[in-house]
XYZ file of C-alpha atoms in Angstrom:
507
model
C -17.090 45.431 -20.831
C -19.158 46.878 -23.885
C -18.830 43.016 -25.307
C -19.980 41.723 -21.940
C -22.528 43.722 -21.757
C -24.189 43.151 -25.614
C -27.684 42.419 -25.719
C -29.799 41.374 -28.580
C -31.273 43.944 -31.029
C -34.966 45.551 -30.525
C -34.602 45.242 -26.619
C -34.384 48.580 -25.456
C -37.200 50.829 -25.621
C -35.267 54.088 -26.562
C -31.797 55.212 -26.124
C -28.758 54.453 -27.478
C -24.763 53.820 -26.805
C -24.367 57.783 -27.273
C -27.440 59.211 -25.285
C -28.232 58.134 -21.533
C -32.380 58.080 -20.960
C -32.794 60.268 -17.567
C -36.308 60.113 -15.409
C -34.371 61.879 -12.377
C -34.949 65.626 -12.034
C -31.430 65.534 -10.514
C -29.609 64.418 -13.606
C -30.979 67.257 -15.974
C -27.965 68.905 -16.180
C -27.027 66.685 -19.250
C -30.622 66.500 -21.224
C -31.015 67.810 -24.051
C -34.143 68.909 -26.216
C -34.913 65.422 -26.496
C -35.143 64.417 -23.061
C -32.347 62.228 -23.429
C -28.610 62.759 -22.281
C -25.652 63.881 -23.874
C -23.378 61.291 -23.337
C -20.231 63.091 -24.427
C -21.082 65.732 -22.248
C -21.660 63.222 -19.329
C -18.003 61.696 -19.911
C -16.706 65.422 -20.334
C -18.324 66.714 -17.052
C -18.266 63.452 -14.485
C -14.889 62.435 -13.483
C -13.323 58.757 -14.754
C -13.807 56.822 -11.380
C -17.091 58.125 -10.860
C -18.439 57.233 -14.263
C -16.634 53.780 -13.355
C -18.254 53.182 -10.204
C -21.816 54.490 -11.540
C -21.338 51.837 -14.418
C -23.385 49.258 -14.019
C -21.564 46.461 -14.341
C -19.373 47.687 -11.669
C -22.264 47.833 -9.313
C -22.829 43.952 -10.224
C -19.170 43.179 -9.370
C -19.836 44.847 -6.120
C -23.084 43.031 -5.215
C -21.233 39.747 -6.587
C -17.957 40.008 -4.521
C -20.553 40.713 -1.368
C -22.587 37.413 -2.850
C -19.494 35.884 -2.652
C -18.460 37.175 1.153
C -21.938 36.669 2.857
C -24.372 33.895 0.976
C -21.111 32.298 -0.435
C -19.778 31.426 2.891
C -22.820 30.339 4.408
C -23.379 27.565 0.885
C -19.755 26.733 1.917
C -20.650 25.914 5.571
C -23.775 23.877 4.270
C -21.628 21.854 1.342
C -19.490 20.517 4.448
C -23.008 18.234 4.680
C -24.632 19.047 7.854
C -22.757 22.532 8.638
C -19.725 20.173 8.484
C -20.548 19.707 12.498
C -20.131 15.877 13.627
C -24.049 15.157 13.513
C -26.607 17.430 11.162
C -29.451 18.154 13.460
C -28.200 21.115 15.333
C -27.078 22.780 11.952
C -30.537 21.565 10.693
C -32.533 23.174 13.144
C -30.255 26.243 13.318
C -30.612 26.540 9.468
C -34.444 26.231 10.035
C -34.864 29.260 12.370
C -32.357 31.203 10.050
C -34.785 30.941 6.809
C -37.809 31.443 9.222
C -36.741 34.564 10.314
C -35.329 35.840 7.098
C -38.917 34.589 5.383
C -40.388 36.982 7.801
C -38.270 39.770 7.731
C -38.440 39.598 3.508
C -42.095 39.523 4.185
C -42.273 43.048 5.204
C -38.815 43.765 2.964
C -40.221 46.011 0.403
C -41.299 48.722 2.393
C -38.629 48.710 4.633
C -35.780 48.620 1.875
C -37.527 50.890 -0.518
C -37.832 53.359 2.590
C -33.815 52.273 3.982
C -32.596 52.186 0.335
C -30.909 49.415 -0.891
C -27.442 50.582 -0.050
C -28.151 51.060 3.540
C -30.001 47.450 3.731
C -27.041 45.842 2.084
C -24.887 47.650 4.909
C -27.469 46.623 7.237
C -27.467 42.952 6.098
C -23.239 42.955 5.706
C -23.107 43.474 9.530
C -24.904 40.500 10.153
C -23.029 37.727 8.364
C -19.616 36.940 10.655
C -22.457 35.919 13.607
C -22.901 32.626 11.655
C -19.361 31.884 11.026
C -18.141 32.896 14.630
C -21.425 30.218 16.160
C -20.038 27.318 14.143
C -16.656 28.232 15.635
C -18.099 28.630 18.875
C -20.242 24.892 18.504
C -17.158 23.137 16.855
C -14.486 24.788 19.598
C -16.294 25.087 22.571
C -19.559 22.966 22.362
C -21.689 26.063 22.910
C -24.765 24.881 20.831
C -27.351 27.784 21.770
C -24.796 30.207 20.355
C -25.365 28.588 16.813
C -29.320 28.343 17.422
C -29.288 32.137 18.645
C -27.530 33.292 15.928
C -29.581 32.196 13.540
C -32.109 34.827 14.776
C -29.763 37.534 13.885
C -28.293 36.426 10.702
C -32.211 35.494 9.298
C -32.969 38.801 9.776
C -30.050 40.940 8.792
C -29.512 38.346 5.957
C -33.453 38.819 4.881
C -32.484 42.603 4.556
C -29.399 42.085 2.389
C -31.383 39.978 0.423
C -34.494 41.861 -0.327
C -32.311 45.292 -1.331
C -29.954 42.263 -3.313
C -32.616 40.797 -4.723
C -34.197 44.566 -5.849
C -30.616 45.808 -7.182
C -29.440 42.482 -9.384
C -32.671 42.618 -10.782
C -32.894 46.755 -11.608
C -29.066 47.740 -12.508
C -28.764 44.896 -15.689
C -29.105 46.109 -19.142
C -32.313 44.408 -20.421
C -30.451 42.772 -23.334
C -27.639 41.378 -20.782
C -30.039 40.041 -17.617
C -29.002 36.656 -18.063
C -25.275 37.281 -18.422
C -25.310 39.417 -15.062
C -27.183 37.042 -13.499
C -25.238 34.484 -14.378
C -22.267 36.405 -13.004
C -23.964 37.230 -9.341
C -24.704 33.226 -9.650
C -21.350 32.425 -10.166
C -20.104 34.830 -7.565
C -21.700 32.629 -4.952
C -20.531 29.424 -6.481
C -17.194 30.995 -6.493
C -17.486 31.492 -3.236
C -18.203 27.972 -2.026
C -15.106 26.826 -4.165
C -12.743 29.260 -2.018
C -14.501 27.684 1.060
C -14.116 24.841 -0.584
C -10.273 24.612 -0.346
C -10.059 25.740 2.733
C -11.957 22.921 4.160
C -9.990 20.437 2.223
C -6.909 22.089 3.010
C -7.970 21.670 7.145
C -10.324 18.628 6.145
C -7.965 16.098 4.084
C -6.294 13.069 6.352
C -7.753 9.955 5.908
C -10.040 8.263 8.532
C -11.076 11.362 10.515
C -14.811 11.162 11.881
C -17.206 13.548 13.312
C -16.779 17.290 12.468
C -14.495 19.758 10.631
C -11.894 21.459 12.364
C -12.904 24.709 14.535
C -9.862 26.792 12.446
C -12.285 25.975 9.455
C -15.081 28.387 10.637
C -12.013 31.614 11.404
C -11.354 31.368 7.729
C -15.221 31.608 6.989
C -15.678 34.499 9.507
C -12.833 36.363 8.066
C -14.257 36.278 4.569
C -17.591 37.270 6.007
C -16.880 40.367 7.619
C -15.657 41.575 3.916
C -18.535 42.125 3.113
C -19.300 44.853 5.044
C -16.715 47.780 3.212
C -17.983 46.710 -0.352
C -21.113 46.831 0.617
C -20.367 50.957 1.585
C -19.469 51.410 -2.197
C -22.702 50.662 -3.541
C -24.544 54.013 -5.095
C -27.919 54.609 -5.328
C -30.429 52.559 -7.959
C -31.102 56.471 -9.623
C -27.357 57.039 -9.708
C -26.206 53.918 -11.476
C -25.831 54.228 -15.477
C -26.136 50.829 -17.679
C -23.759 50.270 -20.080
C -26.915 50.719 -23.437
C -27.066 53.898 -22.346
C -29.820 54.226 -19.586
C -30.866 54.674 -16.078
C -32.793 52.743 -13.671
C -36.259 53.663 -13.815
C -36.905 55.112 -9.891
C -40.524 56.247 -8.954
C -40.924 58.683 -6.401
C -40.915 57.692 -2.944
C -44.386 56.900 -1.655
C -45.195 56.701 2.084
C -44.674 53.907 4.789
C -48.162 53.131 5.158
C -48.582 52.976 1.288
C -45.583 50.836 0.920
C -46.818 48.328 3.567
C -50.402 48.461 1.785
C -48.782 47.327 -1.184
C -46.869 44.160 0.490
C -50.522 42.202 0.291
C -51.204 43.540 -3.486
C -47.429 42.196 -4.227
C -48.388 38.717 -2.473
C -52.035 38.380 -4.319
C -50.580 39.676 -7.599
C -50.525 36.733 -10.929
C -46.951 37.143 -10.929
C -46.210 35.862 -7.508
C -49.323 33.810 -6.935
C -48.233 32.061 -10.333
C -44.233 31.672 -9.215
C -44.888 31.011 -5.698
C -44.250 27.006 -5.348
C -41.674 27.567 -7.789
C -39.901 29.848 -5.261
C -40.577 27.795 -2.201
C -39.126 24.478 -4.746
C -36.296 26.890 -5.952
C -33.949 25.893 -2.812
C -35.939 23.329 -1.256
C -33.515 21.102 -2.247
C -30.566 22.378 0.154
C -31.902 20.942 3.348
C -32.170 17.205 1.999
C -28.920 17.394 -0.226
C -26.946 18.302 2.390
C -27.966 16.448 4.977
C -27.310 13.487 2.174
C -23.732 14.493 2.019
C -23.939 14.483 5.884
C -25.274 10.898 6.339
C -23.069 9.203 3.558
C -19.486 10.698 3.050
C -16.534 11.238 4.893
C -15.267 14.274 6.453
C -12.897 15.077 3.749
C -14.895 13.484 1.156
C -17.357 16.363 2.229
C -14.467 18.866 2.243
C -13.568 17.937 -1.188
C -17.465 18.217 -2.789
C -17.250 21.818 -1.710
C -14.276 22.374 -3.694
C -15.324 21.202 -6.894
C -19.152 21.391 -6.802
C -19.418 24.508 -7.915
C -17.238 24.277 -10.955
C -20.312 22.589 -13.459
C -22.114 25.528 -12.135
C -20.206 28.211 -13.895
C -20.313 27.050 -17.255
C -24.253 25.729 -16.549
C -25.074 29.587 -15.853
C -23.715 31.080 -18.319
C -24.733 28.678 -20.435
C -28.412 29.431 -19.349
C -27.213 33.255 -19.662
C -26.845 33.317 -23.108
C -30.493 31.291 -23.596
C -31.665 34.336 -21.884
C -29.796 37.021 -23.814
C -30.465 35.413 -27.547
C -30.469 37.274 -29.976
C -33.490 37.512 -33.159
C -35.157 35.940 -29.975
C -38.760 37.454 -28.432
C -38.413 37.978 -24.714
C -41.128 35.259 -24.296
C -39.506 32.782 -26.215
C -36.636 32.788 -24.261
C -38.681 32.482 -21.112
C -39.710 28.803 -22.295
C -36.927 27.829 -23.802
C -35.340 28.673 -19.967
C -37.982 27.359 -18.313
C -37.832 24.452 -20.016
C -33.800 24.117 -19.792
C -33.855 24.313 -15.881
C -36.537 21.877 -15.557
C -34.991 18.877 -17.644
C -31.662 19.465 -15.890
C -33.512 19.027 -12.263
C -35.538 15.607 -13.680
C -32.557 13.966 -14.709
C -30.597 14.925 -11.311
C -33.788 14.321 -9.407
C -34.272 10.354 -10.838
C -30.601 9.510 -10.584
C -30.463 10.588 -6.441
C -33.159 8.675 -6.310
C -32.239 5.347 -7.489
C -28.912 6.371 -5.589
C -31.008 6.231 -2.748
C -33.003 3.467 -3.091
C -29.879 1.349 -3.287
C -28.571 3.408 -0.263
C -31.601 1.938 1.925
C -30.905 -1.418 0.647
C -27.510 -1.851 1.500
C -26.311 0.993 3.880
C -22.690 2.262 2.359
C -21.522 3.615 5.719
C -18.983 6.519 5.483
C -17.920 6.873 1.426
C -14.744 7.975 1.172
C -12.941 9.136 -2.105
C -10.875 6.396 -3.077
C -13.858 4.208 -2.841
C -15.165 2.593 -6.334
C -18.707 4.139 -4.842
C -17.887 7.691 -4.740
C -18.064 8.901 -8.280
C -21.570 7.298 -9.399
C -22.934 8.359 -5.054
C -21.766 11.652 -5.498
C -22.271 13.004 -8.978
C -26.365 13.749 -8.059
C -24.927 16.529 -5.377
C -22.167 17.722 -8.002
C -25.208 18.293 -10.546
C -28.130 19.211 -8.099
C -25.148 22.586 -7.281
C -25.659 23.478 -10.447
C -29.343 22.847 -11.366
C -30.657 24.226 -8.180
C -28.921 27.998 -9.114
C -29.943 27.552 -12.348
C -33.850 27.625 -11.120
C -32.865 30.716 -8.947
C -30.825 32.890 -11.677
C -33.822 32.313 -14.198
C -36.820 33.541 -11.761
C -35.213 36.506 -11.254
C -34.509 37.249 -14.715
C -38.017 36.250 -15.111
C -39.405 38.662 -12.747
C -37.413 41.299 -13.815
C -39.320 41.038 -16.978
C -42.272 42.313 -15.357
C -40.736 45.312 -13.617
C -42.236 48.761 -14.079
C -39.128 50.048 -11.791
C -36.686 49.257 -9.505
C -38.944 49.472 -6.336
C -41.471 46.992 -8.199
C -38.421 44.761 -8.275
C -37.839 45.258 -4.541
C -41.644 44.134 -3.500
C -41.073 41.458 -6.208
C -37.505 40.136 -5.622
C -38.933 40.399 -1.269
C -42.005 38.313 -2.038
C -40.188 35.797 -4.252
C -37.135 35.667 -1.490
C -39.975 35.454 1.048
C -41.432 32.270 -0.433
C -38.398 30.722 -1.306
C -37.030 31.138 2.744
C -40.569 29.404 3.821
C -39.122 26.426 1.458
C -35.570 26.675 2.712
C -37.226 26.536 6.065
C -39.697 23.990 5.812
C -36.908 21.723 4.212
C -34.231 22.053 6.884
C -36.900 21.616 9.299
C -38.242 18.192 8.010
C -34.784 16.630 7.426
C -34.035 17.324 11.316
C -36.309 14.554 11.764
C -34.684 12.634 8.628
C -32.490 10.143 11.395
C -32.413 7.402 8.626
C -32.741 8.007 4.593
C -33.193 11.375 3.074
C -35.688 9.422 0.472
C -38.671 11.513 1.480
C -36.997 14.967 1.153
C -36.008 13.756 -2.715
C -39.790 12.425 -3.515
C -40.759 15.683 -1.861
C -38.497 18.320 -3.818
C -39.281 16.110 -7.128
C -42.854 16.853 -5.885
C -42.786 20.312 -5.302
C -40.992 21.156 -8.568
C -43.933 19.184 -10.592
C -46.863 21.074 -9.087
C -44.716 23.927 -9.856
C -44.136 24.033 -13.691
C -47.940 23.825 -14.426
C -48.672 27.231 -12.833
C -45.685 28.482 -14.376
C -46.247 27.466 -17.798
C -48.681 29.535 -17.380
C -46.914 33.038 -16.049
C -43.857 32.264 -18.723
C -46.991 31.947 -21.659
C -47.829 35.873 -20.613
C -43.619 37.229 -20.351
C -44.210 40.743 -22.041
C -42.267 40.932 -24.799
C -40.760 44.715 -23.961
C -39.519 45.339 -20.007
C -42.664 47.583 -18.912
C -40.170 49.704 -17.238
C -38.614 50.661 -20.867
C -41.886 50.426 -22.472
C -43.256 53.361 -19.430
C -39.968 54.954 -20.233
C -40.374 55.199 -23.908
C -44.143 56.219 -23.994
C -43.139 58.903 -20.970
C -40.154 60.316 -23.561
C -42.481 60.640 -26.099
C -44.964 62.695 -24.250
C -42.316 64.758 -23.189
C -40.589 65.814 -26.354
C -44.571 65.817 -27.712
C -45.329 68.362 -24.987
C -42.171 70.367 -26.093
C -42.915 70.284 -29.738
C -46.481 71.537 -28.179
C -44.629 74.492 -25.975
C -42.359 75.463 -29.205
C -45.739 75.845 -31.426
C -47.383 78.171 -29.204
C -44.204 80.268 -28.093
C -43.886 80.735 -32.150
C -47.870 81.921 -32.088
C -47.273 84.059 -29.299
C -43.994 85.898 -30.911
C -46.189 85.976 -34.321
C -49.237 88.038 -32.799
C -46.565 90.293 -30.576
C -44.910 91.122 -33.836
C -48.375 91.542 -35.609
C -49.168 93.781 -32.916
C -46.383 95.495 -32.775
C -46.009 96.808 -36.796
C -49.736 97.872 -36.287
């Protein structure tokens, strides 16, 4: 764990591996005169199982497992192209409704999650995951389209609560010098879920010449995995109990009234941070609707199943590569933010240009349904393969950037909710737009490319204002310095009073 968590020097405001910086009064039992917690006492007095449970990496693993069971299974279904149905339109309608509900929930998610607590929001959200697999199964098995569409309202609302709690958690628990690697672990877990889902898809849909949708049994496997997120959500510990590997705790402020929380929605949505990242948020997942339609339109059932198996492989390499860039030693946080931005933009630009070239060729000469034995398969499939890496890179990068501006865990929840809301709006528009595309997804590719270009300018402005130290760390350092100074003054005052009392007694 220590090696995985190791960060660059001078990235912590205070504290070291032997001392735990503290904020909460409930943890004062181990606090020494310097306002730090003696880690030796912490290790001696707290049971091993509890220390492991409260460790930041353990909590990130638990979050990653839930991401594997929930969002990853949804991605695996989307990776079938049109949800694996015979025609992609019904799936696109349901997915568009799902993301519209998710966007509304995320808009008000900050106050809701900060009031419920991240753990209970995760539990509530995990309960909604199996509805997606069940609705696709009923549609595929019995032709019940109303369940697919009606269920989207529940999955969108429940997933919205989960996504807000997730974003606040993953941005808060990582040590400041290892955030890139932590976020890479989370993104990889999501794509490992798609890989497992792809193996299920391929095992049940590998016969040559099969047309239409995937077999109903495929969705049964998804349903079972989605149900596993619920017990793991119960294992999440409240943020104020998390102990980071660098000897710090998550900065958690006192709860404020619900009315005040709702007033902060406007403040958050109109903040410089969210306004400058709004187009990026809408773009970051916009690709999913168009590329899913591309896969469903031009590839055979078993080729689509194969795609959902092999697409995540390169993402694992890419996300950890970006993680190491964002955690580079000896480089300021602002410079790392700049490197990360241009890495993401350059890679996405290459994929978009390639895809538009392929789609232009398909508009001139329709390829029919491409199978994996066809000569055209590699050049037609690789753009989809690479966008499954470059797309997640943009999300991982943005969550890292948002956490660079955070003042406390509640701010991470609010910022994550705002970003996820705008992200969901982009997804809803993307899938809604693709319900109207009957022949060619070229328009969708061009819109996605244009949206990225429009987002670049504001993002450059935002990135160039990235603080070289996380505000939460700086605030903790200031508070600890004030506490030490106050303690020193009280000590001096006590000494003076003792001297006076002694002099009076002698007199």
